[in-house]
Tab-separated table of C-alpha atoms and ligand atoms in Angstrom:
chain	number	residue	atom	x	y	z
O	1	MET	CA	168.032	93.070	152.967
O	2	ASP	CA	170.380	90.326	151.749
O	3	TYR	CA	167.651	88.325	150.024
O	4	LEU	CA	164.521	89.254	148.160
O	5	PRO	CA	161.548	87.314	149.475
O	6	ILE	CA	159.261	86.307	146.602
O	7	PHE	CA	156.586	83.651	146.149
O	8	VAL	CA	157.229	81.616	143.020
O	9	ASP	CA	154.498	79.991	140.953
O	10	ILE	CA	156.111	76.638	140.313
O	11	ARG	CA	152.967	74.707	139.376
O	12	ASP	CA	153.690	72.182	136.581
O	13	ARG	CA	157.213	73.448	136.179
O	14	LEU	CA	160.231	71.208	136.428
O	15	VAL	CA	162.418	71.209	139.516
O	16	VAL	CA	165.445	68.907	139.570
O	17	VAL	CA	166.501	67.547	142.944
O	18	ILE	CA	169.956	65.994	143.128
O	19	GLY	CA	170.167	63.482	145.968
O	20	GLY	CA	167.903	60.735	147.255
O	21	GLY	CA	168.154	60.898	151.050
O	22	ALA	CA	165.964	62.298	153.802
O	23	VAL	CA	166.911	65.911	153.087
O	24	ALA	CA	166.059	65.521	149.412
O	25	ALA	CA	162.789	63.909	150.437
O	26	ARG	CA	161.867	66.857	152.653
O	27	LYS	CA	162.500	69.370	149.897
O	28	THR	CA	160.607	67.190	147.430
O	29	GLU	CA	157.590	67.163	149.723
O	30	HIS	CA	157.561	70.956	149.790
O	31	LEU	CA	157.909	71.152	146.044
O	32	LEU	CA	155.062	68.715	145.525
O	33	LYS	CA	152.843	70.720	147.869
O	34	ALA	CA	153.405	73.659	145.537
O	35	HIS	CA	152.467	71.378	142.602
O	36	ALA	CA	155.892	71.371	140.951
O	37	ARG	CA	157.011	68.571	138.620
O	38	VAL	CA	159.935	66.973	140.383
O	39	ARG	CA	162.789	64.977	138.869
O	40	VAL	CA	165.015	63.266	141.424
O	41	VAL	CA	168.504	62.346	140.270
O	42	ALA	CA	170.087	59.773	142.601
O	43	PRO	CA	171.357	56.192	142.288
O	44	GLU	CA	169.228	55.244	145.324
O	45	LEU	CA	166.123	56.625	147.009
O	46	ASP	CA	165.031	56.679	150.635
O	47	THR	CA	161.643	55.174	151.531
O	48	THR	CA	159.590	58.359	151.189
O	49	LEU	CA	160.989	59.049	147.761
O	50	CYS	CA	160.417	55.407	146.719
O	51	VAL	CA	156.758	55.853	147.622
O	52	TYR	CA	156.524	59.041	145.563
O	53	ARG	CA	158.199	57.260	142.652
O	54	ASP	CA	155.839	54.273	142.871
O	55	LEU	CA	152.831	56.611	143.036
O	56	GLY	CA	154.106	58.353	139.931
O	57	ARG	CA	154.446	61.672	141.744
O	58	ILE	CA	158.108	62.122	140.829
O	59	GLU	CA	160.335	61.206	137.924
O	60	HIS	CA	163.303	59.197	139.149
O	61	ARG	CA	166.600	59.057	137.273
O	62	PRO	CA	168.756	56.392	138.954
O	63	LEU	CA	172.010	58.011	137.906
O	64	LEU	CA	174.951	59.920	139.288
O	65	PHE	CA	174.784	63.652	138.718
O	66	SER	CA	175.757	65.010	135.360
O	67	PRO	CA	174.839	68.455	133.988
O	68	ALA	CA	172.665	66.785	131.347
O	69	GLN	CA	170.134	65.941	134.100
O	70	LEU	CA	169.381	69.661	134.532
O	71	GLU	CA	167.760	69.927	131.122
O	72	GLY	CA	164.507	71.877	131.284
O	73	ALA	CA	164.741	72.771	134.986
O	74	GLN	CA	163.347	76.034	136.363
O	75	LEU	CA	164.835	75.440	139.802
O	76	ILE	CA	167.509	73.096	141.087
O	77	VAL	CA	168.057	71.704	144.553
O	78	ALA	CA	171.370	70.069	145.483
O	79	ALA	CA	170.743	67.814	148.478
O	80	THR	CA	173.502	65.221	148.435
O	81	ASP	CA	175.857	64.632	151.344
O	82	ASP	CA	178.840	64.929	148.995
O	83	ASP	CA	180.316	68.419	149.043
O	84	ALA	CA	182.031	68.004	145.680
O	85	VAL	CA	178.826	66.906	143.969
O	86	ASN	CA	176.893	69.803	145.515
O	87	ALA	CA	179.591	72.192	144.286
O	88	ALA	CA	179.400	70.730	140.790
O	89	VAL	CA	175.604	71.073	140.740
O	90	ALA	CA	175.831	74.697	141.878
O	91	GLN	CA	178.357	75.515	139.196
O	92	ALA	CA	176.429	73.775	136.423
O	93	ALA	CA	173.254	75.579	137.499
O	94	ARG	CA	174.912	78.979	137.501
O	95	GLU	CA	176.465	78.390	134.103
O	96	ARG	CA	172.976	77.706	132.744
O	97	GLY	CA	171.395	80.632	134.587
O	98	ILE	CA	169.070	78.412	136.615
O	99	TRP	CA	168.224	79.192	140.250
O	100	VAL	CA	169.886	76.717	142.587
O	101	ASN	CA	169.651	75.900	146.263
O	102	VAL	CA	172.393	73.899	147.933
O	103	VAL	CA	170.921	72.616	151.172
O	104	ASP	CA	172.630	74.113	154.234
O	105	ASP	CA	175.071	76.042	152.078
O	106	ALA	CA	173.932	79.629	151.634
O	107	ALA	CA	177.213	80.609	149.958
O	108	ARG	CA	176.652	78.260	147.047
O	109	SER	CA	172.924	78.925	146.831
O	110	ALA	CA	171.179	81.394	144.559
O	111	PHE	CA	168.040	81.040	146.660
O	112	ILE	CA	167.260	79.586	150.068
O	113	PHE	CA	164.149	77.950	151.471
O	114	PRO	CA	162.492	79.907	154.271
O	115	ALA	CA	160.845	78.375	157.306
O	116	ILE	CA	157.137	78.638	156.663
O	117	VAL	CA	153.842	78.908	158.466
O	118	ASP	CA	151.308	77.360	156.140
O	119	ARG	CA	147.724	78.559	156.451
O	120	SER	CA	147.224	78.259	152.722
O	121	PRO	CA	146.503	80.433	150.904
O	122	VAL	CA	148.145	82.536	153.604
O	123	ILE	CA	151.826	81.694	153.895
O	124	VAL	CA	154.346	83.344	156.168
O	125	ALA	CA	157.973	82.817	155.211
O	126	VAL	CA	160.770	83.402	157.704
O	127	GLY	CA	164.420	83.661	156.773
O	128	THR	CA	167.656	84.617	158.486
O	129	ALA	CA	169.718	84.883	155.283
O	130	GLY	CA	171.159	81.501	156.128
O	131	ASN	CA	172.590	82.660	159.462
O	132	SER	CA	170.532	80.410	161.673
O	133	PRO	CA	167.875	78.036	160.425
O	134	THR	CA	167.164	77.184	164.085
O	135	LEU	CA	166.325	80.803	164.824
O	136	ALA	CA	164.088	80.902	161.758
O	137	ARG	CA	162.230	77.881	163.071
O	138	ARG	CA	161.785	79.508	166.482
O	139	VAL	CA	160.360	82.633	164.916
O	140	ARG	CA	158.085	80.415	162.863
O	141	THR	CA	156.825	78.704	166.018
O	142	GLN	CA	156.022	82.060	167.581
O	143	ILE	CA	154.115	83.219	164.536
O	144	GLU	CA	152.399	79.847	164.338
O	145	ALA	CA	150.870	80.544	167.751
O	146	LEU	CA	149.632	83.972	166.697
O	147	LEU	CA	147.749	83.000	163.578
O	148	PRO	CA	144.317	81.442	163.839
O	149	GLU	CA	144.151	77.886	162.557
O	150	ARG	CA	141.460	78.741	160.022
O	151	LEU	CA	143.132	81.849	158.651
O	152	GLY	CA	143.304	80.117	155.270
O	153	GLN	CA	139.541	79.663	155.125
O	154	LEU	CA	139.167	83.341	155.970
O	155	ALA	CA	141.495	84.260	153.112
O	156	ASP	CA	139.573	81.991	150.735
O	157	PHE	CA	136.346	83.685	151.739
O	158	ALA	CA	137.827	87.143	151.226
O	159	GLY	CA	139.186	85.997	147.856
O	160	ARG	CA	135.746	84.910	146.727
O	161	TRP	CA	134.316	88.301	147.684
O	162	ARG	CA	137.123	90.439	146.392
O	163	ALA	CA	135.674	91.264	142.975
O	164	ARG	CA	132.190	91.910	144.357
O	165	VAL	CA	133.532	94.241	147.037
O	166	GLN	CA	135.623	96.045	144.450
O	167	ALA	CA	132.575	96.560	142.256
O	168	ALA	CA	130.392	97.712	145.144
O	169	LEU	CA	132.957	100.066	146.664
O	170	PRO	CA	135.039	101.556	143.877
O	171	ALA	CA	136.728	104.162	146.129
O	172	LEU	CA	139.910	102.688	147.541
O	173	PRO	CA	139.842	104.308	151.024
O	174	GLN	CA	136.318	103.125	151.627
O	175	ARG	CA	137.217	99.650	150.427
O	176	LEU	CA	140.271	99.469	152.675
O	177	LYS	CA	138.225	100.492	155.660
O	178	PHE	CA	135.574	97.949	154.757
O	179	TRP	CA	138.095	95.107	154.638
O	180	ASP	CA	139.730	96.272	157.838
O	181	SER	CA	136.469	96.189	159.671
O	182	PHE	CA	135.550	92.900	157.997
O	183	PHE	CA	138.638	91.164	159.354
O	184	ASN	CA	137.912	92.448	162.844
O	185	GLY	CA	134.193	91.993	162.628
O	186	PRO	CA	131.631	89.353	163.493
O	187	VAL	CA	131.657	87.556	160.124
O	188	ALA	CA	135.401	86.998	160.283
O	189	SER	CA	135.162	85.805	163.911
O	190	GLN	CA	132.561	83.254	162.846
O	191	LEU	CA	134.677	81.977	159.979
O	192	ILE	CA	137.716	81.686	162.215
O	193	ALA	CA	135.600	79.721	164.661
O	194	GLY	CA	134.742	77.364	161.784
O	195	ARG	CA	131.126	78.445	161.421
O	196	ASN	CA	130.556	79.158	157.761
O	197	ALA	CA	126.780	78.980	157.627
O	198	GLY	CA	125.221	82.337	156.902
O	199	ALA	CA	128.581	84.027	156.314
O	200	ASP	CA	127.768	84.917	152.703
O	201	GLU	CA	124.409	86.422	153.647
O	202	ALA	CA	125.991	88.414	156.461
O	203	MET	CA	128.700	89.642	154.091
O	204	GLN	CA	126.108	90.711	151.543
O	205	GLN	CA	124.261	92.648	154.250
O	206	ARG	CA	127.377	94.386	155.441
O	207	LEU	CA	128.317	95.337	151.952
O	208	GLU	CA	124.881	96.809	151.327
O	209	MET	CA	125.036	98.741	154.585
O	210	GLU	CA	128.421	100.075	153.653
O	211	ARG	CA	127.124	101.186	150.270
O	212	ALA	CA	124.141	102.880	151.853
O	213	THR	CA	126.441	105.070	153.976
O	214	PRO	CA	129.039	106.104	151.427
O	215	ASP	CA	131.104	108.148	153.849
O	216	SER	CA	131.964	104.958	155.562
O	217	LYS	CA	130.601	106.542	158.713
O	218	ARG	CA	129.929	103.162	160.204
O	219	GLY	CA	131.538	102.613	163.487
O	220	GLU	CA	131.504	99.477	165.541
O	221	VAL	CA	132.025	98.431	169.107
O	222	TYR	CA	134.264	95.753	170.564
O	223	LEU	CA	133.113	94.567	173.970
O	224	ILE	CA	136.407	93.310	175.274
O	225	GLY	CA	137.046	91.298	178.403
O	226	ALA	CA	140.502	92.299	179.593
O	227	GLY	CA	140.878	89.542	182.169
O	228	PRO	CA	141.581	89.872	185.885
O	229	GLY	CA	144.634	92.115	185.609
O	230	ASP	CA	147.729	90.332	184.353
O	231	PRO	CA	148.277	91.618	180.786
O	232	ASP	CA	149.553	88.202	179.707
O	233	LEU	CA	146.071	86.852	180.322
O	234	LEU	CA	144.616	88.958	177.523
O	235	THR	CA	143.312	86.920	174.616
O	236	LEU	CA	144.961	87.286	171.228
O	237	ARG	CA	141.736	88.662	169.803
O	238	ALA	CA	141.529	91.283	172.547
O	239	GLN	CA	145.018	92.433	171.576
O	240	GLN	CA	144.176	92.558	167.892
O	241	LEU	CA	141.077	94.655	168.519
O	242	LEU	CA	142.833	96.962	170.977
O	243	GLN	CA	145.262	97.686	168.169
O	244	GLN	CA	142.373	98.471	165.890
O	245	ALA	CA	140.270	100.763	168.054
O	246	ASP	CA	140.125	104.546	167.599
O	247	VAL	CA	138.765	105.142	171.078
O	248	LEU	CA	138.848	103.174	174.342
O	249	LEU	CA	136.192	103.338	177.028
O	250	HIS	CA	137.636	101.467	179.956
O	251	ASP	CA	136.846	100.618	183.525
O	252	ARG	CA	138.938	101.710	186.449
O	253	LEU	CA	140.129	98.158	187.081
O	254	VAL	CA	141.819	97.761	183.707
O	255	PRO	CA	145.538	98.234	184.329
O	256	GLU	CA	147.747	100.623	182.407
O	257	ALA	CA	149.815	97.738	181.020
O	258	ILE	CA	146.756	96.514	179.145
O	259	LEU	CA	145.681	99.933	177.901
O	260	ALA	CA	149.233	100.385	176.652
O	261	ARG	CA	148.576	97.646	174.099
O	262	ALA	CA	146.121	99.892	172.292
O	263	ARG	CA	147.162	102.120	169.422
O	264	ARG	CA	149.101	105.117	170.649
O	265	ASP	CA	146.881	107.658	169.012
O	266	ALA	CA	143.692	106.052	170.334
O	267	GLU	CA	141.723	108.271	172.667
O	268	ARG	CA	141.235	106.819	176.156
O	269	ILE	CA	138.296	107.519	178.363
O	270	ASN	CA	138.043	106.199	181.889
O	271	VAL	CA	134.378	105.527	182.551
O	272	GLY	CA	135.044	103.641	185.785
O	273	LYS	CA	134.077	104.777	189.193
O	274	VAL	CA	136.455	107.388	190.496
O	275	PRO	CA	136.374	107.905	194.249
O	276	GLY	CA	135.303	111.423	195.137
O	277	ARG	CA	133.821	112.113	191.722
O	278	GLN	CA	130.328	111.513	190.476
O	279	ASP	CA	130.154	108.111	188.806
O	280	VAL	CA	129.620	107.880	185.113
O	281	THR	CA	126.234	106.193	184.919
O	282	GLN	CA	125.618	103.075	182.845
O	283	ASP	CA	123.075	105.003	180.838
O	284	TYR	CA	125.655	107.631	179.997
O	285	ILE	CA	128.180	104.935	178.964
O	286	ASN	CA	125.578	103.346	176.702
O	287	ARG	CA	124.944	106.670	175.039
O	288	MET	CA	128.668	107.318	174.586
O	289	LEU	CA	129.115	103.926	172.902
O	290	VAL	CA	126.326	104.635	170.429
O	291	GLU	CA	127.448	108.207	169.846
O	292	TYR	CA	131.080	107.321	169.112
O	293	ALA	CA	130.138	104.432	166.852
O	294	ARG	CA	127.756	106.689	164.921
O	295	ARG	CA	130.639	109.035	164.288
O	296	GLY	CA	132.266	106.156	162.431
O	297	LEU	CA	134.763	105.279	165.154
O	298	ARG	CA	135.862	101.827	166.210
O	299	VAL	CA	135.177	101.791	169.901
O	300	ALA	CA	136.781	99.363	172.322
O	301	ARG	CA	134.738	98.950	175.493
O	302	VAL	CA	137.367	97.416	177.746
O	303	LYS	CA	136.145	95.708	180.894
O	304	GLY	CA	137.799	93.823	183.700
O	305	GLY	CA	137.383	90.051	183.602
O	306	ASP	CA	134.701	88.878	181.205
O	307	PRO	CA	132.178	91.347	179.805
O	308	PHE	CA	129.295	88.953	180.442
O	309	VAL	CA	130.117	88.126	184.046
O	310	PHE	CA	128.795	90.924	186.259
O	311	GLY	CA	130.129	93.311	183.687
O	312	ARG	CA	126.870	94.774	182.353
O	313	GLY	CA	128.022	93.682	178.909
O	314	GLY	CA	124.559	92.335	178.208
O	315	GLU	CA	122.985	95.765	178.645
O	316	GLU	CA	125.532	97.416	176.394
O	317	LEU	CA	125.084	94.734	173.755
O	318	ALA	CA	121.309	95.207	173.800
O	319	VAL	CA	121.580	98.970	173.419
O	320	LEU	CA	124.037	98.661	170.530
O	321	ARG	CA	121.956	96.048	168.736
O	322	GLU	CA	118.940	98.274	169.106
O	323	ALA	CA	120.914	101.077	167.470
O	324	GLY	CA	121.996	98.761	164.639
O	325	ILE	CA	125.686	99.032	165.474
O	326	PRO	CA	127.905	96.005	164.782
O	327	VAL	CA	129.373	94.532	167.945
O	328	VAL	CA	132.116	91.990	168.538
O	329	VAL	CA	132.224	90.394	171.984
O	330	VAL	CA	135.587	89.117	173.157
O	331	PRO	CA	135.504	86.894	176.232
O	332	GLY	CA	137.972	87.459	179.014
O	333	ILE	CA	139.216	85.406	181.928
O	334	THR	CA	136.824	86.211	184.700
O	335	ALA	CA	138.127	87.108	188.174
O	336	ALA	CA	136.987	83.770	189.622
O	337	THR	CA	139.008	81.622	187.230
O	338	GLY	CA	141.960	84.020	187.385
O	339	ALA	CA	141.928	83.863	191.196
O	340	ALA	CA	141.457	80.096	191.198
O	341	ALA	CA	144.479	79.627	188.950
O	342	SER	CA	146.801	81.813	190.913
O	343	ALA	CA	145.665	80.507	194.309
O	344	GLY	CA	145.956	76.896	193.097
O	345	LEU	CA	142.354	76.407	194.075
O	346	PRO	CA	140.317	74.252	191.675
O	347	LEU	CA	136.735	75.503	191.430
O	348	THR	CA	135.422	71.975	191.113
O	349	HIS	CA	137.232	68.962	192.464
O	350	ARG	CA	136.256	65.319	192.551
O	351	GLY	CA	134.876	64.408	195.948
O	352	LEU	CA	134.868	68.002	197.200
O	353	SER	CA	132.801	70.131	194.905
O	354	GLN	CA	130.461	69.160	192.117
O	355	SER	CA	129.404	72.629	191.038
O	356	VAL	CA	130.474	76.223	191.058
O	357	THR	CA	128.295	79.309	191.326
O	358	PHE	CA	129.345	82.875	190.600
O	359	VAL	CA	127.395	85.306	192.708
O	360	THR	CA	127.400	89.053	192.887
O	361	ALA	CA	126.986	90.350	196.386
O	362	THR	CA	126.930	94.085	196.002
O	363	GLY	CA	124.431	96.149	197.939
O	364	ALA	CA	120.848	95.724	196.812
O	365	ASP	CA	121.490	92.521	194.880
O	366	THR	CA	121.991	90.361	197.971
O	367	SER	CA	118.297	90.182	198.862
O	368	LEU	CA	117.584	88.428	195.579
O	369	LEU	CA	120.012	85.589	196.252
O	370	ASP	CA	118.908	82.069	197.085
O	371	TRP	CA	120.916	81.902	200.298
O	372	LYS	CA	119.615	78.471	201.187
O	373	ALA	CA	121.078	77.022	198.012
O	374	LEU	CA	124.358	78.865	198.593
O	375	ALA	CA	124.686	77.396	202.087
O	376	ARG	CA	124.811	73.775	200.910
O	377	PRO	CA	128.018	71.744	201.180
O	378	ASN	CA	130.019	70.115	198.360
O	379	GLN	CA	129.901	73.068	196.069
O	380	THR	CA	131.911	76.208	195.412
O	381	VAL	CA	130.438	79.676	195.628
O	382	VAL	CA	132.465	82.620	194.385
O	383	PHE	CA	131.286	85.999	195.620
O	384	TYR	CA	132.165	88.987	193.466
O	385	MET	CA	131.741	91.704	195.995
O	386	GLY	CA	132.648	94.821	197.802
O	387	GLY	CA	134.588	93.976	200.972
O	388	ALA	CA	131.797	95.433	203.085
O	389	GLN	CA	129.506	92.522	202.250
O	390	ILE	CA	131.593	89.870	203.938
O	391	ASP	CA	129.836	90.169	207.337
O	392	LEU	CA	126.451	89.725	205.756
O	393	ILE	CA	127.639	86.741	203.711
O	394	ALA	CA	129.163	85.037	206.753
O	395	SER	CA	126.108	85.470	208.942
O	396	ARG	CA	123.617	84.403	206.275
O	397	LEU	CA	125.587	81.252	205.435
O	398	MET	CA	125.971	80.228	209.086
O	399	GLU	CA	122.315	80.960	209.888
O	400	LEU	CA	121.367	78.558	207.132
O	401	GLY	CA	123.563	75.789	208.440
O	402	LEU	CA	127.125	76.046	207.138
O	403	PRO	CA	129.511	75.231	210.007
O	404	ALA	CA	131.879	77.973	211.141
O	405	THR	CA	134.754	75.683	210.146
O	406	HIS	CA	133.611	75.565	206.509
O	407	PRO	CA	136.571	76.629	204.350
O	408	ALA	CA	136.735	79.980	202.596
O	409	ALA	CA	139.420	82.007	200.907
O	410	ILE	CA	139.720	85.662	200.089
O	411	VAL	CA	141.705	86.501	196.982
O	412	GLU	CA	142.683	90.129	196.714
O	413	ARG	CA	143.867	91.632	193.459
O	414	ALA	CA	144.092	88.256	191.762
O	415	THR	CA	146.873	88.034	189.139
O	416	TRP	CA	148.133	91.524	190.036
O	417	PRO	CA	151.741	91.824	191.240
O	418	ASP	CA	150.479	92.523	194.771
O	419	GLU	CA	147.991	89.662	194.858
O	420	ARG	CA	147.175	88.168	198.248
O	421	VAL	CA	145.466	84.887	199.032
O	422	LEU	CA	143.993	84.581	202.498
O	423	PRO	CA	142.701	81.129	203.430
O	424	THR	CA	140.130	81.356	206.174
O	425	THR	CA	136.792	79.905	207.286
O	426	VAL	CA	133.224	81.096	207.173
O	427	GLY	CA	133.420	81.659	210.928
O	428	GLN	CA	136.616	83.702	210.793
O	429	MET	CA	136.424	85.529	207.516
O	430	SER	CA	134.731	88.682	208.813
O	431	ALA	CA	137.366	89.143	211.486
O	432	MET	CA	140.118	88.500	208.974
O	433	ALA	CA	138.716	91.036	206.529
O	434	ARG	CA	138.672	93.639	209.307
O	435	GLN	CA	142.177	92.884	210.528
O	436	GLU	CA	143.881	92.954	207.169
O	437	PRO	CA	141.993	95.123	205.951
O	438	LEU	CA	140.969	94.052	202.466
O	439	ARG	CA	142.162	95.871	199.400
O	440	SER	CA	139.953	95.876	196.350
O	441	PRO	CA	139.216	94.233	194.079
O	442	ALA	CA	138.717	91.091	196.106
O	443	LEU	CA	136.811	87.859	195.717
O	444	LEU	CA	135.499	85.499	198.307
O	445	VAL	CA	135.484	81.780	197.614
O	446	VAL	CA	133.367	79.607	199.901
O	447	GLY	CA	133.551	75.843	199.689
O	448	GLU	CA	135.563	72.766	200.537
O	449	VAL	CA	138.038	73.543	197.723
O	450	ALA	CA	139.027	76.794	199.444
O	451	ALA	CA	141.091	74.682	201.832
O	452	LEU	CA	143.376	73.862	198.906
O	453	ALA	CA	144.290	77.530	198.359
O	454	LEU	CA	147.962	78.314	198.699
O	455	PRO	CA	148.300	81.266	201.048
O	456	SER	CA	150.500	84.102	199.855
O	457	GLN	CA	152.055	87.062	201.658
O	458	ILE	CA	150.033	86.718	204.804
O	459	GLY	CA	152.502	88.853	206.719
O	460	ALA	CA	152.032	89.078	210.473
O	461	HIS	CA	149.118	86.698	210.467
O	462	HIS	CA	150.820	83.772	208.915
O	463	VAL	CA	151.209	81.723	212.103
O	464	ALA	CA	147.528	81.840	213.003
O	465	ASP	CA	146.578	81.264	209.406
O	466	ALA	CA	148.848	78.274	209.055
O	467	ARG	CA	147.145	76.713	212.053
O	468	VAL	CA	143.718	77.365	210.587
O	469	ALA	CA	144.825	75.984	207.239
O	470	GLY	CA	146.043	72.840	208.975
O	471	GLU	CA	142.708	72.312	210.660
O	472	LEU	CA	140.945	72.863	207.402
O	473	ASP	CA	143.055	70.244	205.774
O	474	LEU	CA	141.873	67.656	208.316
O	475	HIS	CA	138.311	68.840	208.039
O	476	VAL	CA	138.398	68.442	204.285
O	477	ARG	CA	139.928	64.994	204.406
O	478	ALA	CA	137.378	63.857	206.956
O	479	GLY	CA	134.530	65.402	204.972
O	480	GLY	CA	135.658	64.342	201.513
V	501	SAH	N1	133.448	91.342	184.773
V	501	SAH	C1	134.319	91.137	185.898
V	501	SAH	C2	133.652	91.366	187.229
V	501	SAH	C3	133.228	92.777	187.467
V	501	SAH	S1	132.462	93.000	189.062
V	501	SAH	C4	134.899	89.701	185.809
V	501	SAH	O1	134.450	88.905	184.993
V	501	SAH	O2	135.819	89.403	186.562
V	501	SAH	C5	133.821	93.572	189.994
V	501	SAH	C6	134.193	92.565	191.054
V	501	SAH	O3	134.946	91.535	190.447
V	501	SAH	C7	135.092	93.117	192.126
V	501	SAH	O4	134.353	93.742	193.136
V	501	SAH	C8	135.766	91.861	192.630
V	501	SAH	O5	134.952	91.142	193.501
V	501	SAH	C9	135.888	91.067	191.373
V	501	SAH	N2	137.237	91.206	190.770
V	501	SAH	C10	137.541	91.764	189.586
V	501	SAH	N3	138.858	91.668	189.339
V	501	SAH	C11	139.400	91.041	190.398
V	501	SAH	C12	140.731	90.637	190.738
V	501	SAH	N4	141.780	90.874	189.934
V	501	SAH	N5	140.911	89.994	191.921
V	501	SAH	C13	139.874	89.733	192.734
V	501	SAH	N6	138.609	90.092	192.450
V	501	SAH	C14	138.377	90.730	191.301
């Protein structure tokens, strides 16, 4: 480490800035944000600095530099465009034992300014020991994207509670665990979302619960939507909680690349359907969730897509609430929106489709559907389904009046590396599904917008499909 990163309390202390141009102004702004007293020594000031002077926020000495101007300074910044002056400032500062920064000159500087991400009171400082300020700024931008906008409010809240938590939980390990689970828990999510109402009451409750179970045997469950498959479509919160969890209960559809983002020592349990083995029942999963949480573990229930879209997340949430176990729900990109994005198929589109319906068409559920409503034009219906249902869907829709030429698209393994988009029609989709044959998971999109899907990897069928797609195009233009 070439430099020691420290945060300096400069409030009401004197900083002398030599130079009156744009660079000096930028440094002055930073110093003022940290509530320093700033003296600017320069014969002339740029506009920003003039404003600060007129507002009385800085002391201006309209003079050329002389060491006498450094009197009383705690820090010094040399920001002139004259190398000789900067050198003289640096030397005078060092002789007096005062910390000096010469802008863009690490060799002459006793300290350098880092690039910062400001979520006050949380501040992240990035430095490259003067090697590349541009690189520091790039790193800053990346971190900027990672940190929630309201992180500062969260820190303020934690600061207000710090003493009370310390008094309530004197044992350090228990306190650490409490804070850890606080920052990943529902109260913190609310604060980060900007909803402060009730946060204090919720915090009080949590603290009392924690005190009532001194062993800190309070687990919690994260119901995480892992998205349609591509690991880059995970939300930031999903990643944070995957890192936090002690145990993962995941579905079969969640790819290895996503599970790999969990902690290495986290236990993984596949509760998805495994062909040839007896399925793990939903009831059994519910009981596992409660059981693990009661052992004090942080349990990540990782589901494909979104937990609340045909994911039985609602049932799990109800069971956990009933058992009094804290739950955080993390939304995921559902298969329909993932497929729509990668097929270039908008789910609603002016003039083509005014609404979108997500339907599950697995086995017994299909008799409950309002097929008449699903067979209307100018809408989009996305069927989450087993491939076997496609015949039934096609015949029901046509019986109820959709023309055989009505556009449809099958999207297999959306956002996976081997994704396939098959544009088709209601009349042809059964035959297409048999010919291909479909690989799971697959979605069926029915509606005028399906004609906009960009076919991918259609292999031997691409000539026939291109012709169909062309016809669809005309059909859509005529219809829309
Ligand atoms: N909760 C999930 C859906 C679970 S139901 C979500 O929000 O996406 C499972 C069905 O979702 C599958 O049968 C299939 O129809 C659909 N599905 C899930 N992932 C898919 C993917 N990557 N591509 C296409 N369909 C997918």
